[in-house]
């Protein structure tokens, strides 16, 4: 399909009915302002759709978020909008007004929404003062055309009214600096390169990239996100500035970790997280984003050797539309371990912190008393403002990594019964070991197993063709491991209810609850796992389990007294 920007001549944008109604309404508000100002009017209202909406329309992507750039402040235009809406309300009651007006009062209120103000926060590079509302099924931000100037001794920008060209030049990329003029229904490319860069699939800053990034270092991450989302190439001149230590230090110092985390989440939930991490790695941005001194100044930094093998492996495991055969083993393994979009995001988070498995980190005097999982969790929280849920999964994956690899080896060495044994009504010694392990790992065991797989591939420390065979062997080992778990019916073992309740044991023995109770219940669960055909609703089976655990307890006490 040929996109609008690829066609000969100046491209045109076709508006949806909602967009067309919004355009008409905004033009009416502009005329209302012009009439109200009267002879004191210095310049008539000019209205443009700006930035991402224009880019997406040219790409044929549906967008419900529109920035409206105005030669007025957003607040001034928003106030006039509210006044004009009340005027329209009166016209509607008299059966008059434009075609986009609904008939009922409820529909009228729903159509125009409410106006909310977002304050500027220049200290953290949030330079906008925006009026935002939802109307006609669209999310609208009203922003004034502006330019930013910086005092020589200050990083805080001073906002000034600007021409459309000045506004376009201060944006992060030429493809995001395009305007759609509401008056002429035409596209405006004030940088002179936006449309050609779209045709050539290039991300370029309108001005000198060093200055652009120093003004707002978050633009580094935005360019990486757009490159991975659109499959565009970043201008080599811009890449040089992105690698600059001064720019990276500005990113670390000026931008809140919350905003860094928001950009990373958009990358890792986007269409190509692999490209995002590849760019972060190649441009030397990993430590600026994912480490940020988790243990204070002079914290050791993990080695990135093999990290590319880990994220390449995750990319190979997850389905890529039109690029893999669904019958391939890696894809089957990926779909087993990663079942939802949320789990896919968590998988990319886990591979992002995989470098913290670096053994030299644990050997450092600064970290010798802390687990790797703890260090990685703190790094994620400080680096990308990771949520409690993410931090918990990171900790689990790191702390259970060695155990998972050990259990995989037991399965491969046939220390766990084969699937055929499930058809026999007999004790399955070994099934309990694997089942209890899964109960220890918990409900996120699949992601933890995936992390261990990626850790093993990272240890190869190479992405040469020779290592691809080694990666394939690792994939096959984990296919066998997860297949054995599934064949033995242990996928949900973490949620298996015990055949006996703790109070039954307490009443039977007449003992007070204590540490012994958990050990006893673990005995019961292991017995259940060895006897998958026993029914917890069957009183005979329950008595059998109780007799087993009582026998074990009395045997333990006898041996202890004897010794």
Coordinates of C-alpha atoms in Angstrom, one line a residue:
X1 CA 0.0 0.0 0.0
X2 CA 1.4 3.4 -1.0
X3 CA 1.2 5.9 1.9
X4 CA 0.1 9.5 1.5
X5 CA 3.7 10.8 1.9
X6 CA 5.0 8.5 -0.9
X7 CA 2.7 9.8 -3.6
X8 CA 4.0 12.3 -6.2
X9 CA 3.4 16.0 -5.4
X10 CA 2.3 17.5 -2.1
X11 CA 0.5 14.8 0.0
X12 CA -3.1 15.3 1.1
X13 CA -4.8 14.2 4.3
X14 CA -8.3 12.9 4.3
X15 CA -10.2 13.7 7.5
X16 CA -12.6 11.3 9.2
X17 CA -16.1 12.7 10.0
X18 CA -15.0 13.3 13.6
X19 CA -11.8 15.1 12.5
X20 CA -13.8 17.1 10.0
X21 CA -16.3 18.2 12.6
X22 CA -13.5 19.1 15.0
X23 CA -11.9 21.2 12.3
X24 CA -15.1 23.1 11.6
X25 CA -15.7 23.6 15.4
X26 CA -12.2 25.0 16.0
X27 CA -12.4 27.3 13.0
X28 CA -15.7 28.6 14.4
X29 CA -14.0 29.2 17.8
X30 CA -11.3 31.1 16.0
X31 CA -13.9 33.3 14.2
X32 CA -15.6 33.8 17.6
X33 CA -12.3 35.1 19.0
X34 CA -11.7 37.4 16.0
X35 CA -15.3 38.8 16.3
X36 CA -15.0 39.3 20.1
X37 CA -11.7 41.1 19.9
X38 CA -13.0 43.5 17.3
X39 CA -10.9 46.6 16.4
X40 CA -8.2 45.6 19.0
X41 CA -7.3 42.4 17.1
X42 CA -3.6 42.4 16.2
X43 CA -3.6 39.1 14.3
X44 CA -6.3 36.7 13.4
X45 CA -6.4 33.2 15.0
X46 CA -4.4 30.6 13.1
X47 CA -5.0 26.9 13.8
X48 CA -3.0 23.9 12.9
X49 CA -3.0 20.2 13.8
X50 CA 0.6 19.4 14.8
X51 CA 3.2 16.7 15.2
X52 CA 2.3 13.1 15.8
X53 CA -1.2 13.2 14.4
X54 CA 0.1 14.6 11.0
X55 CA 2.8 11.9 10.9
X56 CA 0.4 9.1 11.7
X57 CA -2.2 10.3 9.1
X58 CA 0.5 10.3 6.4
X59 CA 1.5 6.8 7.5
X60 CA -2.1 5.6 7.4
X61 CA -2.2 5.0 11.1
X62 CA -5.4 5.8 13.0
X63 CA -4.8 8.4 15.7
X64 CA -7.3 9.8 18.2
X65 CA -4.9 12.2 19.9
X66 CA -4.5 15.6 18.3
X67 CA -2.3 18.5 19.2
X68 CA -3.8 21.8 18.1
X69 CA -1.1 24.5 17.6
X70 CA -2.5 28.0 18.0
X71 CA -1.0 31.5 17.8
X72 CA -2.5 32.1 21.2
X73 CA -2.0 30.4 24.5
X74 CA -3.8 27.2 25.0
X75 CA -5.5 28.7 28.1
X76 CA -6.7 31.7 26.2
X77 CA -8.2 29.6 23.3
X78 CA -9.7 27.2 25.8
X79 CA -11.5 30.0 27.7
X80 CA -12.9 31.2 24.4
X81 CA -13.9 27.6 23.5
X82 CA -15.9 27.4 26.7
X83 CA -17.7 30.7 26.0
X84 CA -18.4 29.6 22.4
X85 CA -19.8 26.2 23.6
X86 CA -22.3 28.1 25.7
X87 CA -23.3 30.2 22.7
X88 CA -23.8 27.0 20.8
X89 CA -26.0 25.6 23.6
X90 CA -28.3 28.6 23.1
X91 CA -28.4 28.2 19.3
X92 CA -29.2 24.5 19.7
X93 CA -32.2 25.3 21.9
X94 CA -33.5 27.5 19.2
X95 CA -33.0 24.9 16.5
X96 CA -30.0 26.7 15.0
X97 CA -26.3 26.2 14.8
X98 CA -23.8 24.2 12.7
X99 CA -24.4 20.7 11.5
X100 CA -22.1 19.1 14.0
X101 CA -24.4 20.0 17.0
X102 CA -26.3 17.1 18.5
X103 CA -30.0 17.3 19.3
X104 CA -30.1 16.2 23.0
X105 CA -28.6 18.0 26.0
X106 CA -26.8 14.9 27.2
X107 CA -25.2 14.3 23.8
X108 CA -24.2 18.0 23.7
X109 CA -22.3 17.6 27.0
X110 CA -20.7 14.4 25.9
X111 CA -19.6 15.9 22.6
X112 CA -17.7 18.8 24.1
X113 CA -16.3 17.3 27.3
X114 CA -14.5 19.3 29.9
X115 CA -11.3 21.4 29.8
X116 CA -8.4 20.7 32.1
X117 CA -5.2 22.5 32.6
X118 CA -1.8 20.9 32.8
X119 CA 0.9 23.1 34.4
X120 CA 4.3 23.5 32.9
X121 CA 7.3 21.9 34.7
X122 CA 10.4 23.4 33.0
X123 CA 12.8 22.1 35.6
X124 CA 12.2 18.5 34.3
X125 CA 11.9 19.5 30.6
X126 CA 8.1 19.5 30.6
X127 CA 8.0 22.7 28.7
X128 CA 4.3 22.8 27.8
X129 CA 1.3 24.6 29.3
X130 CA -1.5 22.7 27.7
X131 CA -5.3 22.7 27.8
X132 CA -6.5 19.2 27.3
X133 CA -10.0 17.9 26.6
X134 CA -11.9 15.1 25.0
X135 CA -14.5 15.9 22.4
X136 CA -16.1 14.4 19.3
X137 CA -14.4 11.1 20.2
X138 CA -11.0 12.6 20.1
X139 CA -8.4 13.6 22.7
X140 CA -7.4 17.2 22.1
X141 CA -4.4 19.2 23.5
X142 CA -4.4 23.0 22.8
X143 CA -0.9 24.3 22.7
X144 CA 0.5 27.7 21.7
X145 CA 3.1 28.1 19.0
X146 CA 6.3 28.7 20.9
X147 CA 10.1 28.8 20.9
X148 CA 12.4 28.1 23.8
X149 CA 15.4 30.2 24.7
X150 CA 18.0 29.4 27.3
X151 CA 20.1 31.7 29.4
X152 CA 23.8 31.0 29.3
X153 CA 23.8 30.1 33.0
X154 CA 20.5 28.3 33.1
X155 CA 19.0 25.0 31.9
X156 CA 15.4 26.3 32.4
X157 CA 13.9 27.4 29.2
X158 CA 12.1 30.7 28.8
X159 CA 8.9 30.3 26.7
X160 CA 8.2 32.9 24.0
X161 CA 5.5 33.2 21.4
X162 CA 6.7 32.0 18.0
X163 CA 6.0 31.6 14.3
X164 CA 5.0 28.2 13.0
X165 CA 8.6 27.8 11.6
X166 CA 10.2 28.5 15.0
X167 CA 7.8 26.1 16.6
X168 CA 8.7 23.4 14.1
X169 CA 12.4 23.9 14.5
X170 CA 12.3 23.3 18.3
X171 CA 10.7 19.8 17.9
X172 CA 12.5 16.5 18.4
X173 CA 12.4 15.2 14.8
X174 CA 11.5 16.6 11.4
X175 CA 8.8 14.0 10.8
X176 CA 7.2 15.2 14.1
X177 CA 7.4 18.9 13.0
X178 CA 4.8 18.7 10.2
X179 CA 1.6 20.8 10.5
X180 CA -1.9 20.5 9.0
X181 CA -3.3 24.0 8.3
X182 CA -7.0 24.0 9.2
X183 CA -7.7 27.0 7.1
X184 CA -6.1 25.8 3.9
X185 CA -6.5 22.0 4.6
X186 CA -2.8 21.6 3.5
X187 CA 0.3 20.1 5.0
X188 CA 3.1 22.5 6.0
X189 CA 6.7 21.4 6.2
X190 CA 8.6 24.3 7.8
X191 CA 11.8 22.4 8.4
X192 CA 12.0 21.6 4.6
X193 CA 12.9 18.0 5.4
X194 CA 10.0 16.4 7.2
X195 CA 8.3 14.9 4.1
X196 CA 11.5 13.8 2.5
X197 CA 12.7 12.2 5.7
X198 CA 9.5 10.3 5.8
X199 CA 10.0 9.1 2.3
X200 CA 13.6 8.0 3.1
X201 CA 12.6 6.6 6.6
X202 CA 15.1 8.8 8.5
X203 CA 14.8 10.3 11.9
X204 CA 16.6 13.7 12.0
X205 CA 16.5 16.6 14.4
X206 CA 15.4 19.9 12.8
X207 CA 18.3 21.8 14.5
X208 CA 21.8 20.8 15.6
X209 CA 21.2 17.5 17.4
X210 CA 23.6 18.3 20.3
X211 CA 21.6 21.5 21.1
X212 CA 18.3 19.7 20.6
X213 CA 19.3 16.9 23.0
X214 CA 20.9 19.1 25.6
X215 CA 17.7 21.3 25.7
X216 CA 15.6 18.2 26.4
X217 CA 17.6 14.9 26.7
X218 CA 14.4 12.8 26.7
X219 CA 14.5 13.4 23.0
X220 CA 17.2 10.7 22.8
X221 CA 14.8 8.1 24.0
X222 CA 12.0 9.4 21.9
X223 CA 14.1 9.0 18.7
X224 CA 15.0 5.5 19.7
X225 CA 11.3 4.7 20.3
X226 CA 10.2 6.2 17.0
X227 CA 13.0 4.3 15.2
X228 CA 11.8 1.0 16.6
X229 CA 8.1 1.8 16.1
X230 CA 8.5 3.0 12.5
X231 CA 11.5 0.9 11.5
X232 CA 13.3 4.2 10.6
X233 CA 17.1 4.9 10.6
X234 CA 18.4 7.5 13.0
X235 CA 20.5 10.2 11.3
X236 CA 24.2 9.4 11.9
X237 CA 25.0 12.9 12.9
X238 CA 22.3 12.6 15.6
X239 CA 23.7 9.3 16.7
X240 CA 27.1 10.9 17.4
X241 CA 25.4 13.4 19.8
X242 CA 23.4 10.6 21.4
X243 CA 26.7 8.9 22.3
X244 CA 28.1 12.1 23.9
X245 CA 28.9 11.8 27.6
X246 CA 27.7 15.3 28.2
X247 CA 24.3 14.5 26.6
X248 CA 24.0 11.3 28.6
X249 CA 24.8 13.0 31.8
X250 CA 22.1 15.6 31.0
X251 CA 19.7 12.7 30.5
X252 CA 20.6 11.3 33.9
X253 CA 20.5 14.7 35.6
X254 CA 17.6 16.5 34.1
X255 CA 15.0 13.9 33.3
X256 CA 13.0 12.2 36.0
X257 CA 13.2 8.4 36.1
X258 CA 9.5 8.3 35.9
X259 CA 9.6 9.8 32.4
X260 CA 12.5 7.6 31.4
X261 CA 10.5 4.6 32.5
X262 CA 7.5 5.8 30.5
X263 CA 9.6 5.9 27.3
X264 CA 11.2 2.5 28.0
X265 CA 7.7 1.0 28.6
X266 CA 6.5 2.4 25.3
X267 CA 9.6 0.9 23.6
X268 CA 9.2 -2.5 25.2
X269 CA 5.4 -2.7 24.5
X270 CA 5.9 -1.4 20.9
X271 CA 6.2 -3.4 17.7
X272 CA 10.0 -3.9 17.9
X273 CA 11.5 -3.9 21.4
X274 CA 14.5 -5.8 20.0
X275 CA 15.5 -2.8 17.9
X276 CA 15.1 -0.5 20.8
X277 CA 17.5 -2.5 23.0
X278 CA 19.9 -2.9 20.1
X279 CA 20.1 0.9 19.7
X280 CA 20.4 1.4 23.4
X281 CA 23.3 -1.1 23.4
X282 CA 25.0 0.3 20.3
X283 CA 24.8 3.9 21.4
X284 CA 26.2 3.2 24.8
X285 CA 23.1 4.2 26.7
X286 CA 22.6 1.1 28.9
X287 CA 24.3 2.4 32.0
X288 CA 22.6 5.8 31.7
X289 CA 19.2 4.2 31.6
X290 CA 19.3 0.9 33.5
X291 CA 22.0 1.3 36.2
X292 CA 22.1 4.8 37.7
X293 CA 24.2 3.8 40.7
X294 CA 21.7 1.4 42.5
X295 CA 24.0 1.3 45.6
X296 CA 25.1 4.9 45.6
X297 CA 28.0 6.6 43.9
X298 CA 30.8 4.4 42.5
X299 CA 28.4 1.4 42.2
X300 CA 29.9 -1.3 40.0
X301 CA 28.5 -1.5 36.5
X302 CA 27.6 -4.8 34.9
X303 CA 29.4 -6.0 31.8
X304 CA 27.3 -6.0 28.6
X305 CA 29.2 -8.9 27.1
X306 CA 26.6 -11.4 25.8
X307 CA 23.7 -9.1 26.4
X308 CA 23.0 -8.8 22.7
X309 CA 22.9 -12.6 22.5
X310 CA 20.2 -12.6 25.3
X311 CA 17.9 -10.1 23.6
X312 CA 18.6 -11.7 20.2
X313 CA 17.4 -15.0 21.7
X314 CA 14.3 -13.5 23.1
X315 CA 13.5 -12.0 19.7
X316 CA 14.0 -15.4 18.1
X317 CA 11.6 -17.0 20.7
X318 CA 8.7 -14.6 20.3
X319 CA 6.5 -14.6 17.2
X320 CA 7.3 -12.0 14.6
X321 CA 4.5 -11.6 12.1
X322 CA 5.4 -13.3 8.8
X323 CA 9.0 -14.1 9.7
X324 CA 8.7 -17.5 11.4
X325 CA 7.0 -20.9 11.0
X326 CA 4.6 -21.5 13.8
X327 CA 5.7 -25.1 13.9
X328 CA 9.3 -24.1 14.8
X329 CA 10.5 -25.2 18.3
X330 CA 11.7 -21.8 19.5
X331 CA 8.3 -20.3 18.7
X332 CA 6.5 -23.1 20.4
X333 CA 8.7 -22.6 23.4
X334 CA 8.1 -18.8 23.4
X335 CA 4.3 -19.3 23.3
X336 CA 4.6 -21.7 26.2
X337 CA 6.5 -19.3 28.4
X338 CA 5.0 -16.0 27.2
X339 CA 1.2 -16.2 26.8
X340 CA 0.0 -12.6 27.0
X341 CA 1.0 -9.1 26.0
X342 CA 1.8 -8.3 29.6
X343 CA 4.0 -11.3 30.0
X344 CA 5.8 -10.3 26.8
X345 CA 6.5 -6.8 28.3
X346 CA 7.8 -8.5 31.4
X347 CA 10.0 -10.7 29.3
X348 CA 11.6 -7.7 27.7
X349 CA 12.1 -6.1 31.1
X350 CA 13.8 -9.2 32.4
X351 CA 16.2 -9.3 29.4
X352 CA 16.9 -5.6 30.0
X353 CA 18.2 -6.3 33.5
X354 CA 20.0 -9.6 32.6
X355 CA 23.4 -7.9 32.6
X356 CA 23.1 -7.7 36.4
X357 CA 23.8 -11.5 36.5
X358 CA 27.4 -10.5 35.8
X359 CA 29.4 -12.5 38.4
X360 CA 31.9 -9.6 38.9
X361 CA 29.1 -7.6 40.5
X362 CA 28.6 -10.2 43.2
X363 CA 32.3 -10.4 43.8
X364 CA 32.6 -6.7 44.4
X365 CA 33.2 -5.7 48.0
X366 CA 30.4 -3.2 47.7
X367 CA 27.8 -5.9 46.8
X368 CA 29.1 -9.0 48.5
X369 CA 26.4 -8.8 51.2
X370 CA 23.6 -8.3 48.7
X371 CA 21.9 -10.8 46.3
X372 CA 22.1 -10.1 42.6
X373 CA 18.3 -10.1 42.5
X374 CA 18.3 -7.3 45.1
X375 CA 20.8 -5.2 43.2
X376 CA 19.0 -5.7 39.9
X377 CA 15.7 -4.8 41.5
X378 CA 17.1 -1.6 42.9
X379 CA 18.7 -0.8 39.6
X380 CA 15.3 -1.2 37.8
X381 CA 13.5 0.9 40.4
X382 CA 16.1 3.7 40.3
X383 CA 16.7 3.5 36.5
X384 CA 13.2 3.2 35.0
X385 CA 11.0 3.7 38.0
X386 CA 10.0 0.0 37.9
X387 CA 6.7 -0.9 39.7
X388 CA 6.5 -3.2 42.7
X389 CA 5.2 -6.0 40.5
X390 CA 8.2 -5.7 38.1
X391 CA 10.6 -5.6 41.0
X392 CA 9.1 -8.7 42.5
X393 CA 9.5 -10.7 39.2
X394 CA 13.1 -9.5 38.8
X395 CA 13.9 -10.6 42.3
X396 CA 12.3 -14.0 41.8
X397 CA 14.0 -14.6 38.4
X398 CA 17.4 -13.8 39.8
X399 CA 17.1 -15.7 43.1
X400 CA 15.6 -18.8 41.4
X401 CA 17.9 -18.8 38.4
X402 CA 20.4 -21.4 39.7
X403 CA 17.6 -23.6 41.0
X404 CA 15.7 -23.5 37.7
X405 CA 18.9 -24.5 35.7
X406 CA 19.5 -27.3 38.2
X407 CA 15.9 -28.7 37.8
X408 CA 16.2 -28.5 34.0
X409 CA 19.3 -30.7 34.2
X410 CA 17.5 -33.2 36.5
X411 CA 14.8 -33.5 33.9
X412 CA 17.3 -33.9 31.0
X413 CA 19.1 -36.6 33.1
X414 CA 15.7 -38.4 33.7
X415 CA 15.7 -37.9 37.4
X416 CA 12.1 -36.9 36.9
X417 CA 9.7 -39.5 35.6
X418 CA 8.7 -39.6 31.9
X419 CA 5.3 -38.5 30.8
X420 CA 4.2 -42.1 30.2
X421 CA 4.3 -42.8 33.9
X422 CA 1.3 -40.5 34.4
X423 CA -0.9 -43.3 32.9
X424 CA 0.1 -45.6 35.8
X425 CA -1.6 -45.6 39.1
X426 CA 1.6 -45.8 41.1
X427 CA 3.9 -43.6 43.1
X428 CA 5.8 -41.1 40.8
X429 CA 9.1 -40.5 42.6
X430 CA 10.6 -37.3 41.1
X431 CA 7.4 -35.7 40.1
X432 CA 7.3 -34.3 43.6
X433 CA 10.7 -32.7 43.3
X434 CA 9.7 -30.8 40.1
X435 CA 6.3 -30.0 41.4
X436 CA 7.6 -28.6 44.7
X437 CA 10.1 -26.5 42.7
X438 CA 7.3 -24.9 40.7
X439 CA 5.5 -24.2 43.9
X440 CA 8.6 -22.4 45.2
X441 CA 8.9 -20.4 42.0
X442 CA 5.3 -19.4 42.1
X443 CA 2.8 -18.2 39.5
X444 CA 5.4 -16.4 37.4
X445 CA 7.5 -19.6 36.9
X446 CA 7.3 -19.4 33.1
X447 CA 8.9 -16.0 33.0
X448 CA 11.5 -17.1 35.5
X449 CA 12.3 -20.2 33.3
X450 CA 12.6 -17.9 30.3
X451 CA 15.0 -15.7 32.2
X452 CA 17.2 -18.7 33.0
X453 CA 17.2 -19.7 29.3
X454 CA 18.2 -16.1 28.3
X455 CA 20.9 -16.1 31.0
X456 CA 22.4 -19.3 29.5
X457 CA 22.4 -17.9 26.0
X458 CA 24.1 -14.7 27.3
X459 CA 26.8 -16.8 28.8
X460 CA 27.8 -17.7 25.2
X461 CA 29.2 -14.2 24.9
X462 CA 29.0 -14.3 21.1
X463 CA 26.5 -13.6 18.4
X464 CA 28.6 -15.4 15.7
X465 CA 27.0 -18.1 13.5
X466 CA 28.8 -20.7 15.6
X467 CA 26.9 -19.7 18.7
X468 CA 23.6 -20.0 16.9
X469 CA 24.0 -23.8 17.0
X470 CA 24.7 -23.5 20.7
X471 CA 21.7 -21.3 21.2
X472 CA 19.6 -23.9 19.3
X473 CA 20.8 -26.6 21.7
X474 CA 19.8 -24.5 24.7
X475 CA 16.4 -23.9 23.1
X476 CA 15.9 -27.6 22.6
X477 CA 16.9 -28.4 26.2
X478 CA 14.2 -25.9 27.5
X479 CA 11.7 -27.3 25.0
X480 CA 12.2 -30.7 26.7
X481 CA 12.1 -29.2 30.1
X482 CA 8.8 -27.4 29.6
X483 CA 7.3 -30.3 27.8
X484 CA 8.0 -32.6 30.7
X485 CA 6.4 -30.1 33.1
X486 CA 3.3 -30.0 30.8
X487 CA 3.2 -33.8 30.3
X488 CA 3.3 -34.4 34.1
X489 CA 0.5 -32.0 34.6
X490 CA 2.6 -29.6 36.7
X491 CA 2.0 -26.3 34.9
X492 CA -0.4 -25.2 37.7
X493 CA 1.3 -27.0 40.5
X494 CA 1.9 -23.6 42.3
X495 CA -1.9 -23.4 42.8
X496 CA -2.5 -26.9 43.9
X497 CA -4.6 -27.0 47.2
X498 CA -3.2 -29.4 49.8
X499 CA -5.2 -32.6 50.4
X500 CA -5.0 -31.9 54.2
X501 CA -5.5 -28.6 56.0
X502 CA -3.1 -27.5 58.7
X503 CA -5.9 -27.7 61.4
X504 CA -6.3 -31.4 60.7
X505 CA -2.7 -32.0 61.6
X506 CA -2.8 -29.8 64.7
X507 CA -5.9 -31.5 66.0
X508 CA -4.6 -35.0 65.3
X509 CA -1.3 -34.4 67.1
X510 CA -2.5 -32.0 69.7
X511 CA 0.4 -29.7 69.1
X512 CA 0.5 -25.9 68.8
X513 CA 1.1 -24.5 65.3
X514 CA 4.7 -23.7 64.7
X515 CA 7.5 -24.2 62.1
X516 CA 6.8 -27.9 62.1
X517 CA 3.5 -27.3 60.5
X518 CA 4.9 -26.0 57.3
X519 CA 7.3 -28.9 57.0
X520 CA 4.4 -31.3 57.6
X521 CA 2.3 -29.7 55.0
X522 CA 5.2 -29.8 52.5
X523 CA 5.3 -33.6 53.2
X524 CA 1.6 -33.8 52.3
X525 CA 2.1 -31.8 49.2
X526 CA 5.0 -33.9 48.0
X527 CA 2.9 -37.0 48.7
X528 CA 0.1 -35.5 46.6
X529 CA 2.5 -34.8 43.8
X530 CA 3.8 -38.4 43.9
X531 CA 0.2 -39.6 43.8
X532 CA -1.6 -37.5 41.2
X533 CA -4.5 -39.9 41.0
X534 CA -5.4 -39.5 44.7
X535 CA -8.5 -37.3 45.2
X536 CA -8.6 -34.7 47.9
X537 CA -12.4 -35.3 48.2
X538 CA -11.9 -39.0 48.9
X539 CA -11.8 -39.6 52.7
X540 CA -9.8 -42.8 52.2
X541 CA -7.1 -40.9 50.3
X542 CA -7.1 -38.1 52.9
X543 CA -6.6 -40.7 55.7
X544 CA -3.8 -42.2 53.7
X545 CA -2.0 -38.9 53.4
X546 CA -2.5 -38.2 57.1
X547 CA -1.2 -41.6 58.1
X548 CA 1.9 -41.0 55.9
X549 CA 2.7 -37.6 57.5
X550 CA 2.1 -38.9 61.0
X551 CA 4.4 -41.8 60.3
X552 CA 7.1 -39.5 59.1
X553 CA 6.8 -37.2 62.1
X554 CA 6.9 -40.0 64.6
X555 CA 9.9 -41.6 62.8
X556 CA 11.7 -38.3 62.8
X557 CA 11.1 -37.8 66.6
X558 CA 12.2 -41.4 67.3
X559 CA 15.4 -41.0 65.4
X560 CA 16.1 -37.7 67.1
X561 CA 15.5 -39.2 70.6
X562 CA 17.7 -42.2 69.7
X563 CA 20.6 -39.9 68.6

